[in-house]
Amino acid sequence: MLSECADATSSHLQNGIDTENQKTKTNYTWLPPNLPSKCTWKPGKPISDSPHSHVPLPEETNILPNILKKVGRTPLVRINKIGKAYGLKCELLAKCEYFNAGGSVKDRIALRMVEDAERAGIIKPGDTLIEPTSGNTGIGLALVAAVKGYRCIIVLPEKMSMEKVDILRALGSEIVRTPASNFDSPESNVSVAQRLRYEIPNSHILDQYRNPGNPMAHYDTTAEEILEQCEGKVHMVVGGAGTGGTITGIGRKLKEKCPECKIVGVDPEGSIVALPSELNTAEDATMEVEGIGHDFIPTVLDRSVVDLWCKSNDADSFLMARRLIREEGLLCGGSSGSAMSIAVKAARTLTEGQRCVVILPDSVRNYMSKFLNDRWMGKNGFLKNVQEHKPWWWNVKVQKLNLSAPLLLVPEVNCQKAIEILKEKGYAQAPVVAESGYLFYWLAPLSGMGVAHAQHLLGSATYIMWPIKETLHKLAKRRTGQIQHPLTSMRVGPGS
Ligand SMILES: Cc1ncc(COP(=O)(O)O)c(C=O)c1O
């Protein structure tokens, strides 16, 4: 039954997994991730007529048997400032998917696809799971694999952040990076994953692009949670489309249970997923936001449940993600900014008392070296006024600054006096310079330790009345390996 909904041509698919190729390993064929879906789902059909298997929302318990029970039941949080700043009348709510155990919305589908395949007897612990992904599905699968005992190989395009790679490694998965390329080229992550599966015994691609468990995870859980959290009153849901599983699953459930709710799909400029296709004109646009947008229409994406498609762009997305962090305290990723940057426009049609739910798919944890970083934002042209954050003196000549003479200590001054001077002048550090101009060392704290360190170093009863020079030489000798000697490492004078 499940196989009906995966792809139009393969008769040997179970839960979207190509079991035939896997058994024989002789008839390797390329399985595109964009074959038209055969899904027979129609809104309003009773669950008994559903072509899919269904799972109930998990129970909440005090002690969890393992971390996989912390997938789902994510918080819905009111956006208090941003909606007002855009003059919205409706209530704006964020579904914070980064609270899932692996940090993204994709944990839901990773767990669902693995457990569906286990229930169907297709996979068992010890087997190898291979997945082409932009990272978050990989992290979800690696997490499930770590807990359940699978080997995991993730095939990831070069563009994706190093943070994701490091997390995948930490979870014990093997990583294969692929160059930026069209999805159907031999070096794309989809093609490389399929070749690996062909080569490696007992390996499986659960295939988020064609696996009905992907949208079903959202139909059964994400959408149910939204309905429960909103007590059935939702007027708009805004979410991005990667594989399209999230928007499809949520859209299908809401069309059944809350038919007046508008589903707004967010597709980045440079992608071809939005409808009508005339929207997809900006072919050369940068697509730095990760996780959304494609050069094909994934099999699991049911565009009939989306009432309105809107195009997002990188700059607005990153700036909005930063606002969500700064103004609302929501530590979300770039595509959350994409969804919110569209929501603040789309929700203008809603009135007081109505509700707009925005999906925040992942966390800033994945992008610490990217959009969170001012230099990265400036270099990529997303932050025009990087100097906004620079101090007033950043472009004034040093000569022109009315600076007081720097504090210099002479090596002969005793330790007690040195401490008094540092305290009195409010300095955390000062150079110790001989009359000849030779810089002995900085009477410097080790990083971040401040005057307290100088006190610790100089203030012991034994040395307090000694000259700094002798004290530091003595201590450095005694505690080699403990003090990162300002004595030696900072010496810049003759003989250094
Ligand atoms: C980082 C990230 N992961 C996943 C998704 C959702 O993807 P999918 O359409 O595959 O459910 C999104 C959508 O916004 C996303 O931004």
Short mmCIF file of N, CA and C in Angstrom, two decimals, residues 34-37 39 41 43 215 239-249 251-252 255 262-267 271-280 294-311:
data_model
loop_
_atom_site.label_atom_id
_atom_site.label_comp_id
_atom_site.label_asym_id
_atom_site.label_seq_id
_atom_site.Cartn_x
_atom_site.Cartn_y
_atom_site.Cartn_z
N ASN A 34 12.44 12.92 -8.53
CA ASN A 34 11.33 13.79 -8.95
C ASN A 34 10.32 13.05 -9.81
N LEU A 35 10.24 11.71 -9.67
CA LEU A 35 9.21 11.00 -10.43
C LEU A 35 7.84 11.44 -9.91
N PRO A 36 6.84 11.55 -10.81
CA PRO A 36 5.53 12.00 -10.32
C PRO A 36 5.00 11.06 -9.25
N SER A 37 4.41 11.61 -8.22
CA SER A 37 3.89 10.79 -7.13
C SER A 37 2.63 10.06 -7.58
N CYS A 39 0.56 9.10 -5.21
CA CYS A 39 -0.23 9.17 -3.98
C CYS A 39 -1.71 9.36 -4.29
N TRP A 41 -3.94 10.07 -1.94
CA TRP A 41 -4.59 10.83 -0.85
C TRP A 41 -5.49 11.93 -1.40
N PRO A 43 -8.14 15.15 0.22
CA PRO A 43 -8.57 15.76 1.48
C PRO A 43 -9.95 15.26 1.88
N PRO A 215 6.24 13.02 4.31
CA PRO A 215 5.07 13.86 4.61
C PRO A 215 4.18 13.29 5.71
N GLY A 239 5.55 27.93 5.63
CA GLY A 239 6.72 27.06 5.79
C GLY A 239 7.49 26.92 4.50
N GLY A 240 8.78 26.66 4.61
CA GLY A 240 9.62 26.48 3.43
C GLY A 240 9.49 25.07 2.88
N ALA A 241 9.96 24.91 1.63
CA ALA A 241 9.92 23.58 1.01
C ALA A 241 11.34 23.17 0.62
N GLY A 242 11.76 22.05 1.20
CA GLY A 242 13.02 21.42 0.79
C GLY A 242 12.62 20.21 -0.04
N THR A 243 12.41 19.06 0.65
CA THR A 243 11.78 17.94 -0.07
C THR A 243 10.30 18.25 -0.27
N GLY A 244 9.76 19.14 0.55
CA GLY A 244 8.33 19.45 0.50
C GLY A 244 7.53 18.61 1.49
N GLY A 245 8.21 17.73 2.23
CA GLY A 245 7.50 16.86 3.17
C GLY A 245 6.75 17.63 4.25
N THR A 246 7.40 18.67 4.79
CA THR A 246 6.78 19.42 5.89
C THR A 246 5.49 20.10 5.42
N ILE A 247 5.60 20.85 4.33
CA ILE A 247 4.45 21.65 3.88
C ILE A 247 3.33 20.71 3.38
N THR A 248 3.72 19.59 2.76
CA THR A 248 2.73 18.63 2.26
C THR A 248 1.97 17.98 3.41
N GLY A 249 2.71 17.48 4.40
CA GLY A 249 2.06 16.79 5.52
C GLY A 249 1.16 17.72 6.31
N GLY A 251 -0.05 20.62 5.28
CA GLY A 251 -1.11 21.11 4.40
C GLY A 251 -2.24 20.09 4.29
N ARG A 252 -1.89 18.83 4.13
CA ARG A 252 -2.94 17.81 3.97
C ARG A 252 -3.81 17.70 5.22
N LYS A 255 -6.00 20.87 5.59
CA LYS A 255 -7.11 20.93 4.63
C LYS A 255 -8.28 20.08 5.12
N LYS A 262 -5.07 28.93 5.33
CA LYS A 262 -4.29 29.12 4.10
C LYS A 262 -2.89 28.54 4.31
N ILE A 263 -2.42 27.78 3.34
CA ILE A 263 -1.07 27.22 3.41
C ILE A 263 -0.18 28.03 2.48
N VAL A 264 0.85 28.63 3.06
CA VAL A 264 1.77 29.46 2.27
C VAL A 264 3.12 28.76 2.17
N GLY A 265 3.53 28.45 0.94
CA GLY A 265 4.82 27.78 0.71
C GLY A 265 5.90 28.81 0.40
N VAL A 266 7.08 28.60 0.98
CA VAL A 266 8.19 29.55 0.77
C VAL A 266 9.27 28.85 -0.04
N ASP A 267 9.64 29.48 -1.15
CA ASP A 267 10.62 28.89 -2.07
C ASP A 267 11.66 29.98 -2.37
N SER A 271 15.30 28.81 -7.02
CA SER A 271 14.70 27.47 -7.02
C SER A 271 13.52 27.46 -8.00
N ILE A 272 13.05 26.27 -8.39
CA ILE A 272 11.98 26.20 -9.39
C ILE A 272 10.69 25.58 -8.84
N VAL A 273 10.57 25.55 -7.52
CA VAL A 273 9.47 24.78 -6.91
C VAL A 273 8.13 25.55 -6.89
N ALA A 274 8.19 26.88 -6.81
CA ALA A 274 6.96 27.67 -6.63
C ALA A 274 6.04 27.59 -7.85
N LEU A 275 4.77 27.80 -7.57
CA LEU A 275 3.77 27.92 -8.63
C LEU A 275 3.05 29.27 -8.47
N PRO A 276 2.62 29.95 -9.56
CA PRO A 276 2.88 29.55 -10.94
C PRO A 276 4.36 29.66 -11.29
N SER A 277 4.80 28.93 -12.27
CA SER A 277 6.24 28.82 -12.55
C SER A 277 6.85 30.16 -12.99
N GLU A 278 5.97 31.13 -13.38
CA GLU A 278 6.50 32.47 -13.73
C GLU A 278 7.19 33.13 -12.53
N LEU A 279 6.87 32.65 -11.34
CA LEU A 279 7.53 33.21 -10.14
C LEU A 279 9.02 32.87 -10.13
N ASN A 280 9.38 31.79 -10.81
CA ASN A 280 10.75 31.25 -10.69
C ASN A 280 11.67 31.82 -11.76
N HIS A 294 15.01 23.83 -4.77
CA HIS A 294 15.55 22.73 -5.58
C HIS A 294 15.49 23.06 -7.06
N ASP A 295 16.25 22.28 -7.83
CA ASP A 295 16.16 22.39 -9.29
C ASP A 295 15.29 21.27 -9.85
N PHE A 296 14.48 20.63 -9.02
CA PHE A 296 13.50 19.64 -9.46
C PHE A 296 12.33 19.65 -8.48
N ILE A 297 11.23 19.00 -8.88
CA ILE A 297 10.08 18.93 -7.97
C ILE A 297 10.10 17.57 -7.27
N PRO A 298 10.41 17.54 -5.97
CA PRO A 298 10.52 16.25 -5.29
C PRO A 298 9.20 15.48 -5.33
N THR A 299 9.33 14.17 -5.43
CA THR A 299 8.14 13.31 -5.52
C THR A 299 7.17 13.53 -4.36
N VAL A 300 7.69 13.71 -3.14
CA VAL A 300 6.78 13.80 -1.98
C VAL A 300 6.08 15.16 -1.86
N LEU A 301 6.48 16.12 -2.66
CA LEU A 301 5.85 17.45 -2.55
C LEU A 301 4.52 17.46 -3.31
N ASP A 302 3.44 17.72 -2.56
CA ASP A 302 2.11 17.82 -3.16
C ASP A 302 1.75 19.31 -3.22
N ARG A 303 1.98 19.89 -4.40
CA ARG A 303 1.80 21.35 -4.49
C ARG A 303 0.33 21.75 -4.47
N SER A 304 -0.58 20.74 -4.59
CA SER A 304 -2.00 21.09 -4.60
C SER A 304 -2.49 21.57 -3.23
N VAL A 305 -1.73 21.28 -2.15
CA VAL A 305 -2.20 21.74 -0.83
C VAL A 305 -1.69 23.14 -0.48
N VAL A 306 -0.87 23.69 -1.36
CA VAL A 306 -0.32 25.04 -1.08
C VAL A 306 -1.21 26.08 -1.77
N ASP A 307 -1.77 27.00 -0.99
CA ASP A 307 -2.67 28.02 -1.57
C ASP A 307 -1.89 29.14 -2.22
N LEU A 308 -0.71 29.44 -1.65
CA LEU A 308 0.05 30.59 -2.15
C LEU A 308 1.54 30.29 -2.02
N TRP A 309 2.27 30.49 -3.13
CA TRP A 309 3.74 30.35 -3.07
C TRP A 309 4.35 31.75 -3.06
N CYS A 310 5.36 31.94 -2.25
CA CYS A 310 6.08 33.22 -2.23
C CYS A 310 7.57 32.94 -2.34
N LYS A 311 8.27 33.85 -3.01
CA LYS A 311 9.71 33.69 -3.17
C LYS A 311 10.44 34.44 -2.04
#
